Coordinates of C-alpha atoms (C1' of nucleotides) in Angstrom, one line a residue:
Chain A
M224 CA -28.4 -18.3 -17.2
T225 CA -27.1 -15.7 -14.8
S226 CA -24.1 -16.8 -12.8
E227 CA -24.2 -15.4 -9.3
V228 CA -21.1 -13.4 -8.4
L229 CA -20.3 -13.3 -4.7
T230 CA -19.1 -9.9 -3.6
R231 CA -17.9 -8.4 -0.4
Q232 CA -20.5 -5.8 -0.8
S233 CA -23.2 -8.3 0.0
V234 CA -22.1 -8.1 3.6
T235 CA -22.8 -4.3 3.9
P236 CA -24.8 -3.3 0.9
E237 CA -25.1 0.3 2.1
L238 CA -21.4 0.9 1.8
A239 CA -19.7 2.2 -1.4
L240 CA -16.5 0.3 -1.9
D241 CA -14.9 2.5 -4.6
G242 CA -12.7 -0.4 -5.8
L243 CA -11.4 -1.5 -2.5
D244 CA -12.7 -5.0 -3.2
S245 CA -10.3 -5.2 -6.2
V246 CA -7.4 -5.2 -3.8
L247 CA -6.2 -8.8 -3.5
G248 CA -4.3 -8.1 -0.3
L249 CA -7.6 -7.3 1.4
H250 CA -9.1 -10.7 0.5
I251 CA -6.0 -12.6 1.4
G252 CA -5.8 -10.8 4.7
T253 CA -9.4 -11.2 5.8
T254 CA -9.5 -14.9 4.7
N255 CA -6.3 -15.4 6.7
T256 CA -7.8 -13.8 9.8
L257 CA -10.8 -16.1 9.3
F258 CA -8.6 -19.2 9.3
V259 CA -6.3 -18.1 12.1
S260 CA -8.8 -16.8 14.6
R261 CA -11.0 -19.9 14.3
L262 CA -8.1 -22.3 14.5
E263 CA -6.7 -20.5 17.5
R264 CA -9.9 -21.1 19.4
Q265 CA -9.9 -24.7 18.5
L266 CA -6.3 -25.3 19.4
E267 CA -6.6 -23.4 22.7
P268 CA -7.2 -26.6 24.8
L269 CA -3.9 -28.0 23.5
S270 CA -2.0 -24.9 24.6
V271 CA -0.5 -24.3 21.2
T272 CA -1.0 -21.7 18.5
P273 CA -1.2 -22.3 14.8
K274 CA 2.4 -21.3 14.1
Q275 CA 3.7 -23.4 17.1
V276 CA 2.0 -26.4 15.6
A277 CA 3.7 -25.8 12.3
I278 CA 7.1 -25.7 14.0
L279 CA 6.3 -28.8 16.0
W280 CA 5.2 -30.5 12.8
L281 CA 8.5 -29.9 11.1
V282 CA 10.6 -30.8 14.1
H283 CA 8.7 -34.1 14.3
A284 CA 9.4 -34.8 10.6
N285 CA 13.0 -33.7 10.9
P286 CA 14.5 -34.7 14.2
G287 CA 17.5 -32.6 15.1
V288 CA 16.6 -29.8 12.8
K289 CA 18.2 -26.3 13.4
Q290 CA 16.3 -23.1 14.0
T291 CA 18.0 -21.6 11.0
D292 CA 16.4 -24.2 8.7
L293 CA 13.0 -23.4 10.1
S294 CA 13.7 -19.8 9.6
R295 CA 14.5 -20.4 5.9
F296 CA 11.5 -22.6 5.4
F297 CA 9.0 -20.2 6.8
K298 CA 10.8 -17.1 5.5
I299 CA 10.8 -15.5 8.9
E300 CA 13.7 -14.2 10.9
R301 CA 15.6 -16.3 13.4
P302 CA 14.5 -14.4 16.5
T303 CA 10.9 -15.0 15.4
V304 CA 11.5 -18.7 15.1
H305 CA 13.2 -18.7 18.4
Q306 CA 10.1 -17.2 20.1
F307 CA 8.0 -20.1 19.0
V308 CA 10.7 -22.6 19.9
R309 CA 11.1 -21.1 23.4
Q310 CA 7.4 -21.4 24.1
L311 CA 7.3 -24.9 22.9
M312 CA 10.3 -25.8 25.1
R313 CA 8.7 -24.1 28.1
N314 CA 5.6 -26.3 27.5
G315 CA 7.8 -29.4 27.3
Y316 CA 6.9 -30.1 23.7
L317 CA 10.5 -29.7 22.4
V318 CA 14.0 -30.2 23.6
N319 CA 17.2 -28.7 22.4
E320 CA 20.2 -30.9 22.1
P321 CA 23.4 -29.0 21.1
S322 CA 25.0 -30.4 18.0
K323 CA 28.3 -32.2 18.5
L324 CA 29.6 -31.3 15.1
D325 CA 28.8 -27.6 15.3
R326 CA 28.4 -26.4 18.9
R327 CA 26.9 -23.1 17.8
A328 CA 23.8 -25.0 16.5
G329 CA 21.2 -26.8 18.5
G330 CA 19.2 -29.7 17.3
L331 CA 15.5 -29.7 18.1
W332 CA 13.7 -32.9 19.1
I333 CA 10.1 -33.4 19.9
T334 CA 9.2 -34.9 23.2
E335 CA 6.6 -37.6 23.9
S336 CA 4.2 -35.0 25.2
G337 CA 4.9 -33.0 22.0
Q338 CA 4.1 -35.9 19.8
I339 CA 0.7 -36.4 21.6
T340 CA -0.1 -32.8 21.2
L341 CA 0.9 -32.7 17.6
A342 CA -1.2 -35.7 16.8
E343 CA -4.2 -34.1 18.3
A344 CA -3.5 -30.7 16.7
R345 CA -3.3 -32.4 13.3
R346 CA -6.7 -33.8 13.8
V347 CA -8.1 -30.4 14.8
I348 CA -6.4 -28.7 11.8
V349 CA -7.7 -31.3 9.3
A350 CA -11.3 -30.9 10.6
H351 CA -11.0 -27.2 10.6
E352 CA -9.8 -27.0 7.0
D353 CA -12.4 -29.4 5.8
E354 CA -15.1 -27.2 7.4
L355 CA -13.8 -24.0 5.9
T356 CA -13.2 -25.4 2.4
A357 CA -16.4 -27.5 2.3
C358 CA -17.9 -25.0 -0.1
L359 CA -15.2 -25.5 -2.7
T360 CA -15.0 -28.1 -5.4
V361 CA -12.0 -30.4 -5.6
R362 CA -10.8 -28.4 -8.6
E363 CA -11.3 -25.1 -6.8
K364 CA -9.3 -26.3 -3.9
S365 CA -6.4 -27.5 -5.9
E366 CA -6.4 -24.3 -8.0
L367 CA -6.3 -22.2 -4.8
F368 CA -3.3 -24.2 -3.6
R369 CA -1.6 -23.9 -7.0
I370 CA -2.2 -20.2 -7.5
L371 CA -1.2 -19.2 -3.9
M372 CA 2.0 -21.2 -4.3
K373 CA 2.8 -19.6 -7.6
V374 CA 2.5 -16.1 -6.1
Y375 CA 4.4 -17.1 -3.0
L376 CA 7.3 -18.7 -4.8
S377 CA 7.6 -16.1 -7.6
A378 CA 7.8 -13.2 -5.2
P379 CA 10.9 -11.0 -5.7
S380 CA 13.3 -11.5 -2.8
K381 CA 13.0 -9.3 0.2
E382 CA 15.9 -7.0 -0.3
V383 CA 14.9 -5.8 -3.8
Chain B
M233 CA 4.9 -32.8 -21.7
T234 CA 5.7 -32.6 -18.0
S235 CA 4.0 -29.8 -16.2
E236 CA 6.1 -28.4 -13.5
V237 CA 4.5 -28.4 -10.1
L238 CA 5.8 -25.7 -7.8
T239 CA 6.2 -26.9 -4.2
R240 CA 7.1 -25.3 -1.0
Q241 CA 9.8 -27.9 -0.6
S242 CA 11.8 -26.3 -3.4
V243 CA 12.8 -23.6 -0.9
T244 CA 14.4 -26.1 1.6
P245 CA 14.8 -29.4 -0.2
E246 CA 16.5 -30.9 2.8
L247 CA 13.4 -30.7 5.0
A248 CA 10.8 -33.4 5.1
L249 CA 7.3 -31.7 5.2
D250 CA 5.2 -34.7 6.2
G251 CA 2.1 -33.2 4.7
L252 CA 2.4 -29.8 6.2
D253 CA 2.3 -28.3 2.7
S254 CA -1.3 -29.7 2.3
V255 CA -2.5 -27.3 5.0
L256 CA -4.2 -24.4 3.2
G257 CA -4.0 -22.1 6.2
L258 CA -0.2 -22.2 5.9
H259 CA -0.2 -21.0 2.3
I260 CA -2.8 -18.3 3.0
G261 CA -0.8 -17.2 6.1
T262 CA 2.6 -17.0 4.4
T263 CA 1.2 -15.4 1.3
N264 CA -0.5 -12.9 3.5
T265 CA 2.7 -12.1 5.4
L266 CA 4.4 -11.6 2.0
F267 CA 1.8 -9.1 0.9
V268 CA 1.6 -7.2 4.2
S269 CA 5.2 -6.9 5.1
R270 CA 6.2 -5.6 1.6
L271 CA 3.3 -3.2 1.6
E272 CA 4.1 -1.9 5.0
R273 CA 7.5 -0.9 3.9
Q274 CA 6.3 0.8 0.9
L275 CA 3.6 2.7 2.8
E276 CA 6.0 3.8 5.6
P277 CA 6.8 7.2 4.0
L278 CA 3.1 8.0 4.1
S279 CA 2.8 7.2 7.8
V280 CA 0.0 4.7 7.2
T281 CA -0.4 1.0 7.6
P282 CA -2.3 -1.2 5.2
K283 CA -5.3 -1.5 7.4
Q284 CA -5.4 2.2 8.0
V285 CA -5.5 2.8 4.3
A286 CA -8.4 0.4 4.0
I287 CA -10.3 2.4 6.6
L288 CA -9.4 5.7 5.0
W289 CA -10.5 4.3 1.6
L290 CA -14.0 3.5 2.9
V291 CA -14.4 6.8 4.8
H292 CA -13.5 8.6 1.6
A293 CA -16.1 6.6 -0.3
N294 CA -18.7 7.0 2.4
P295 CA -18.5 10.4 4.0
G296 CA -20.0 10.4 7.5
V297 CA -19.7 6.6 7.9
K298 CA -20.0 5.2 11.4
Q299 CA -17.3 3.0 13.1
T300 CA -20.0 0.3 13.5
D301 CA -20.4 0.1 9.8
L302 CA -16.7 -0.3 9.3
S303 CA -16.7 -3.0 12.0
R304 CA -19.4 -5.0 10.1
F305 CA -17.6 -4.6 6.8
F306 CA -14.2 -5.8 7.9
K307 CA -15.8 -8.3 10.4
I308 CA -13.6 -7.0 13.2
E309 CA -14.7 -5.7 16.6
R310 CA -15.5 -2.1 17.3
P311 CA -12.5 -1.4 19.5
T312 CA -10.3 -2.8 16.8
V313 CA -11.8 -0.3 14.3
H314 CA -11.5 2.4 16.8
Q315 CA -7.7 1.9 17.1
F316 CA -7.2 2.5 13.5
V317 CA -9.6 5.5 13.5
R318 CA -7.8 7.0 16.5
Q319 CA -4.4 6.8 14.8
L320 CA -5.8 8.3 11.6
M321 CA -7.3 11.2 13.6
R322 CA -4.1 11.7 15.4
N323 CA -2.3 12.0 12.1
G324 CA -4.9 14.5 10.9
Y325 CA -6.3 12.2 8.1
L326 CA -9.8 11.8 9.6
V327 CA -12.2 13.9 11.6
N328 CA -15.1 12.8 13.7
E329 CA -18.2 14.9 13.5
P330 CA -20.9 13.8 16.0
S331 CA -24.2 12.9 14.3
K332 CA -27.1 15.3 14.9
L333 CA -29.7 12.6 14.5
D334 CA -28.1 10.1 17.0
R335 CA -25.6 11.7 19.3
R336 CA -24.2 8.3 20.3
A337 CA -22.8 7.9 16.8
G338 CA -20.0 9.8 15.2
G339 CA -19.6 10.4 11.5
L340 CA -16.2 10.1 10.0
W341 CA -14.9 12.4 7.4
I342 CA -11.6 12.5 5.5
T343 CA -9.5 15.6 5.6
E344 CA -7.7 17.2 2.7
S345 CA -4.4 15.8 4.1
G346 CA -6.1 12.4 4.3
Q347 CA -7.3 12.6 0.7
I348 CA -3.7 13.4 -0.5
T349 CA -2.4 10.5 1.5
L350 CA -5.1 8.1 0.3
A351 CA -4.4 9.0 -3.3
E352 CA -0.7 8.3 -3.0
A353 CA -1.4 5.1 -1.0
R354 CA -3.7 3.9 -3.7
R355 CA -0.9 4.3 -6.3
V356 CA 1.5 2.4 -4.0
I357 CA -1.0 -0.4 -3.5
V358 CA -1.8 -0.8 -7.2
A359 CA 1.9 -1.0 -8.1
H360 CA 2.6 -3.4 -5.3
E361 CA -0.2 -5.7 -6.3
D362 CA 0.7 -5.6 -9.9
E363 CA 4.3 -6.6 -8.9
L364 CA 3.2 -9.5 -6.8
T365 CA 0.6 -10.9 -9.2
A366 CA 2.7 -10.3 -12.4
C367 CA 3.3 -14.1 -12.5
L368 CA -0.4 -14.9 -12.8
T369 CA -2.5 -15.0 -15.9
V370 CA -5.7 -12.9 -16.0
R371 CA -7.7 -16.1 -15.5
E372 CA -5.7 -17.2 -12.5
K373 CA -6.0 -13.8 -10.9
S374 CA -9.8 -13.7 -11.3
E375 CA -10.0 -17.3 -10.1
L376 CA -8.0 -16.4 -7.0
F377 CA -10.4 -13.6 -6.2
R378 CA -13.4 -15.7 -6.8
I379 CA -12.3 -18.6 -4.7
L380 CA -11.1 -16.6 -1.8
M381 CA -14.4 -14.7 -1.8
K382 CA -16.3 -18.0 -1.9
V383 CA -14.4 -19.3 1.2
Y384 CA -14.7 -16.0 3.0
L385 CA -18.4 -15.5 2.5
S386 CA -19.5 -19.0 3.1
A387 CA -17.7 -19.3 6.4
P388 CA -19.9 -20.3 9.3
S389 CA -20.7 -17.4 11.6
K390 CA -18.3 -16.8 14.5
E391 CA -20.5 -17.9 17.4
V392 CA -21.2 -21.4 16.0
Chain C
dT300 C1' 34.6 -12.7 9.4
dA301 C1' 30.5 -15.4 9.2
dT302 C1' 27.0 -18.2 11.4
dT303 C1' 23.9 -19.8 15.3
dG304 C1' 21.4 -18.8 18.8
dT305 C1' 19.6 -15.5 22.1
dT306 C1' 17.7 -11.3 24.5
dA307 C1' 15.4 -7.0 24.4
dT308 C1' 12.3 -4.1 22.3
dA309 C1' 8.7 -2.5 19.3
dC310 C1' 5.0 -2.6 15.8
dT311 C1' 0.6 -4.4 13.4
dC312 C1' -3.6 -6.5 13.9
dT313 C1' -6.8 -8.6 16.7
dA314 C1' -9.6 -9.7 20.8
dT315 C1' -12.2 -9.2 25.5
dA316 C1' -13.8 -6.7 29.5
dA317 C1' -15.6 -2.8 31.3
dC318 C1' -17.0 1.8 31.0
dT319 C1' -19.8 6.4 29.4
dA320 C1' -23.3 8.4 26.9
dT321 C1' -27.3 8.2 24.3
dA322 C1' -31.6 6.0 22.4
Chain D
dT9 C1' -32.3 -2.7 27.5
dA10 C1' -29.7 -1.9 23.5
dT11 C1' -26.4 0.7 20.7
dA12 C1' -22.2 3.8 19.7
dG13 C1' -18.1 4.8 21.1
dT14 C1' -14.1 4.5 24.2
dT15 C1' -10.3 2.9 27.3
dA16 C1' -7.3 -0.6 29.1
dT17 C1' -5.2 -4.7 28.5
dA18 C1' -3.6 -8.9 26.3
dG19 C1' -2.1 -12.1 22.8
dA20 C1' -0.3 -13.8 18.2
dG21 C1' 2.9 -12.9 14.8
dT22 C1' 6.4 -10.3 12.9
dA23 C1' 10.7 -7.3 12.8
dT24 C1' 15.3 -4.9 14.1
dA25 C1' 19.4 -4.2 17.0
dA26 C1' 22.8 -5.9 19.7
dC27 C1' 25.1 -9.5 21.9
dA28 C1' 27.7 -14.2 23.0
dA29 C1' 29.6 -18.4 21.5
dT30 C1' 31.6 -20.9 17.9
dA31 C1' 33.4 -21.8 13.2

DNA sequence: TATTGTTATACTCTATAACTATA
DNA sequence: TATAGTTATAGAGTATAACAATA
């Protein structure tokens, strides 16, 4: 009745790890790289990156949304959001219509070309995620979501 | 007997997510950014980045290790490993002693200064991880490790 | 003064292509 | 031919500093 424990060491058995494999950040980082690098390749024909798709996704679901709102949602800085938005506008996937109520703010709208790209990208993402999580049970998958969310949302705010 | 479900929407309730929060890659990515960006700040006084510490850690545990071995362990390309190694050598944390058996290969050794830095970095990392996972039960923490490892190790190889 | 968007710049991590030296 | 290391370059994602326009 031995239960196999998968370890990182199985990749390179000759290396001593000295506890490095008990660093959670390492596992999150390498798993993230796994997801991102594979997805980037699969999205390449659509001329969008994973993060650009996420932005496109939210603009589609929230027509007229402001960059500041996207910045708050992703917890990234406004110039960082702007970089994605700029590239999406260059590619004709988004347009910026200045707000009439507050002329500082712009409202972002998805174009028809953006909608087509988003629809295709969503299919790619679903297939990609299904492939990478095929090894997990339904319960494991939902636990992974729940625990990651718990860590993410309970993180002390940045300035502390 | 309602059990609270934490959602990403709680951050920006005014935004429609349209299923974006069911994309696992998003949660892994944002949680990764959370870990990395906070840790970078805390490691800054030591003049090392998170990945540099990981390299230093393995060199310390495996005196004379080759860059190729590190490349296999982290599943990153040799030039990527070399970049970290080069910076660590510049800072005097590592030295490269060419192998006598195979003069193509170098063996990496940690310096005394590197050992001091590594010891301090390990303390920073442990404290940082404890802080970010304080919200998790022991069981949740071990499940998170186990499930991430399962995904990582069962991933189809790159060239497929 | 505060907020929104923008530009410029830089850093971390990653990759590919092409090279040298050695096996 | 194959392997170890290196160099050059690029791309994705992030940040800070400083600015203009508007509120």
